[in-house]
Amino acid sequence: SYLAKNPDGSYLCKLCGNSFRVKYNGKTHLECKHFPSHGTYNCNNCGKVMNTKRAKMYHDKTCGVYM
């Protein structure tokens, strides 16, 4: 894993040293900053392709999937 848990409960990115209080934020950081092309997320409504899960979540809210 590219995230290390610190004694205080935070998470450290082993690639750049950024620290995160929540593991999910660390995973999003890795996906956005270090591995942006390793995953693609398709909108089920319009077919648009996003590089991160978070981007897809925000897109879905405006595309009509959850409306």
GROMACS .gro file of C-alpha atoms in nm:
model
   67
    1SER     CA    1   0.000   0.000   0.000
    2TYR     CA    2   0.108   0.354  -0.069
    3LEU     CA    3  -0.053   0.479   0.254
    4ALA     CA    4   0.106   0.427   0.593
    5LYS     CA    5  -0.089   0.466   0.917
    6ASN     CA    6   0.077   0.700   1.164
    7PRO     CA    7   0.065   0.646   1.543
    8ASP     CA    8  -0.178   0.939   1.573
    9GLY     CA    9  -0.426   0.764   1.340
   10SER     CA   10  -0.357   0.979   1.034
   11TYR     CA   11  -0.237   0.837   0.703
   12LEU     CA   12   0.083   0.927   0.518
   13CYS     CA   13   0.134   0.907   0.142
   14LYS     CA   14   0.458   0.715   0.097
   15LEU     CA   15   0.515   0.875  -0.243
   16CYS     CA   16   0.510   1.244  -0.151
   17GLY     CA   17   0.470   1.271   0.226
   18ASN     CA   18   0.125   1.431   0.235
   19SER     CA   19  -0.073   1.346   0.547
   20PHE     CA   20  -0.447   1.276   0.571
   21ARG     CA   21  -0.675   1.238   0.872
   22VAL     CA   22  -0.914   1.012   0.681
   23LYS     CA   23  -0.798   0.709   0.481
   24TYR     CA   24  -1.052   0.779   0.205
   25ASN     CA   25  -0.891   1.120   0.145
   26GLY     CA   26  -0.552   0.952   0.113
   27LYS     CA   27  -0.691   0.704  -0.141
   28THR     CA   28  -0.846   0.988  -0.340
   29HIS     CA   29  -0.515   1.173  -0.331
   30LEU     CA   30  -0.332   0.869  -0.468
   31GLU     CA   31  -0.589   0.825  -0.742
   32CYS     CA   32  -0.582   1.193  -0.845
   33LYS     CA   33  -0.217   1.287  -0.803
   34HIS     CA   34  -0.011   0.972  -0.849
   35PHE     CA   35  -0.221   0.726  -1.052
   36PRO     CA   36  -0.475   0.929  -1.254
   37SER     CA   37  -0.487   0.694  -1.551
   38HIS     CA   38  -0.509   0.363  -1.365
   39GLY     CA   39  -0.885   0.367  -1.337
   40THR     CA   40  -1.172   0.499  -1.535
   41TYR     CA   41  -1.529   0.550  -1.420
   42ASN     CA   42  -1.811   0.569  -1.673
   43CYS     CA   43  -2.138   0.754  -1.622
   44ASN     CA   44  -2.426   0.509  -1.663
   45ASN     CA   45  -2.650   0.791  -1.784
   46CYS     CA   46  -2.447   0.978  -2.049
   47GLY     CA   47  -2.135   0.765  -2.094
   48LYS     CA   48  -1.886   1.034  -1.991
   49VAL     CA   49  -1.557   0.891  -1.860
   50MET     CA   50  -1.397   1.027  -1.543
   51ASN     CA   51  -1.051   0.946  -1.403
   52THR     CA   52  -1.150   0.933  -1.036
   53LYS     CA   53  -1.432   0.788  -0.831
   54ARG     CA   54  -1.485   1.126  -0.666
   55ALA     CA   55  -1.522   1.299  -1.005
   56LYS     CA   56  -1.783   1.042  -1.104
   57MET     CA   57  -1.974   1.095  -0.780
   58TYR     CA   58  -1.994   1.470  -0.842
   59HIS     CA   59  -2.082   1.418  -1.207
   60ASP     CA   60  -2.362   1.175  -1.121
   61LYS     CA   61  -2.528   1.437  -0.901
   62THR     CA   62  -2.565   1.674  -1.196
   63CYS     CA   63  -2.618   1.426  -1.478
   64GLY     CA   64  -2.952   1.291  -1.364
   65VAL     CA   65  -2.852   0.948  -1.236
   66TYR     CA   66  -2.967   1.033  -0.882
   67MET     CA   67  -3.249   1.268  -0.977
   0.00000   0.00000   0.00000
